[in-house]
Amino acid sequence: MAKNGSMSPEALTLVAARFKVLAEPTRLQILQILRNGEARVNELTGAVSSTQPNVSKHLRVLQEADLVARRQDGNNVYYRISDKTVFKLCDVVCGSLKAKFEGQAAIFA
């Protein structure tokens, strides 16, 4: 970070790329499921009500962003969270949205 607190264009590009990865609801669903532990692709497919190719595509994006890792055990491939700090960001955003909506709901009460 620069002395004045601003980030370099390169750093901003990296941050924007991370937000882009998280800007897809299906990927957020997958992360929430994996928060509870490892899961196979077919388990994730059922849990997010999507197709296997679609879930695999999202898992590949998450893996390329180093948010999830995979391990193979025979014919089974298991995915898990590899960067748990992603949940800190999700918690901050969720907390902010909750406060906003609670404030709006109070207007109509």
C-alpha atoms as one frame of an Amber mdcrd trajectory, in Angstrom:
protein
   0.000   0.000   0.000   1.252   3.484  -0.812   2.094   5.999   1.905  -1.175
   7.876   1.477  -3.147   4.675   2.039  -4.025   4.168  -1.604  -3.276   0.950
  -3.404  -1.238   0.543  -6.551  -3.106  -0.175  -9.794  -1.688  -3.706  -9.716
  -2.981  -4.315  -6.206  -6.390  -2.918  -7.140  -6.511  -5.295 -10.090  -5.884
  -8.237  -7.748  -8.580  -7.064  -5.331 -11.050  -6.591  -8.173 -10.297 -10.098
  -9.424 -11.063 -11.530  -5.973 -14.374  -9.667  -5.830 -15.192 -10.886  -9.350
 -14.737 -14.491  -8.195 -17.117 -13.827  -5.294 -19.679 -11.997  -7.438 -21.410
 -15.221  -8.493 -24.232 -16.531  -6.250 -23.532 -20.187  -7.084 -19.921 -19.794
  -5.968 -21.082 -18.226  -2.719 -23.451 -21.176  -2.197 -20.588 -23.602  -2.776
 -18.393 -21.747  -0.292 -21.152 -21.791   2.319 -21.588 -25.550   1.906 -17.839
 -26.151   2.097 -17.716 -24.065   5.253 -19.099 -27.179   6.974 -16.365 -29.438
   5.589 -15.283 -31.320   2.501 -17.753 -32.301  -0.186 -17.727 -34.176  -3.470
 -18.882 -32.555  -6.702 -22.051 -34.643  -6.843 -22.932 -33.572  -3.277 -22.423
 -29.930  -4.222 -24.441 -30.386  -7.418 -27.482 -31.511  -5.456 -27.042 -28.897
  -2.765 -26.932 -25.956  -5.193 -29.510 -27.443  -7.610 -27.245 -27.231 -10.616
 -25.570 -29.492 -13.151 -22.282 -31.259 -12.613 -20.518 -29.366 -15.451 -21.703
 -26.026 -14.039 -20.585 -26.833 -10.491 -17.251 -28.115 -11.790 -16.768 -24.848
 -13.696 -17.404 -22.813 -10.532 -15.111 -25.052  -8.489 -12.361 -24.532 -11.051
 -12.721 -20.744 -10.732 -12.641 -20.994  -6.929  -9.609 -23.271  -7.086  -7.745
 -20.939  -9.474  -8.408 -18.133  -6.962  -6.935 -20.334  -4.191 -10.194 -20.275
  -2.248 -10.768 -24.027  -2.461  -8.488 -27.039  -2.754  -9.185 -30.517  -4.013
  -7.980 -33.966  -3.160  -8.615 -37.209  -4.943  -9.373 -40.468  -3.177  -9.835
 -43.200  -5.758 -12.635 -42.094  -8.068 -13.848 -39.443  -5.646 -12.686 -35.837
  -5.725 -13.235 -33.844  -2.551 -13.240 -30.056  -2.286 -12.541 -28.005   0.820
 -11.944 -24.383   1.742  -8.275 -23.480   1.432  -8.546 -19.792   2.392 -10.851
 -19.394   5.378 -10.342 -15.622   5.388 -12.981 -15.476   2.659 -15.568 -15.950
   5.413 -14.390 -12.812   7.206 -15.222 -10.846   4.088 -18.580 -12.597   3.720
 -19.400 -11.924   7.381 -18.600  -8.218   6.990 -20.778  -7.913   3.881 -23.625
  -9.933   5.409 -23.495  -7.896   8.617 -23.624  -4.660   6.651 -26.583  -5.837
   4.573 -28.413  -7.099   7.646 -28.014  -3.726   9.369 -29.194  -1.922   6.251
 -32.297  -4.061   5.848 -33.124  -3.951   9.546 -32.941  -0.163   9.341 -35.239
  -0.113   6.332 -37.671  -2.495   8.011 -37.859  -0.152  11.023 -39.147   2.606
   8.755 -42.214   0.526   7.913 -42.869  -0.756  11.419
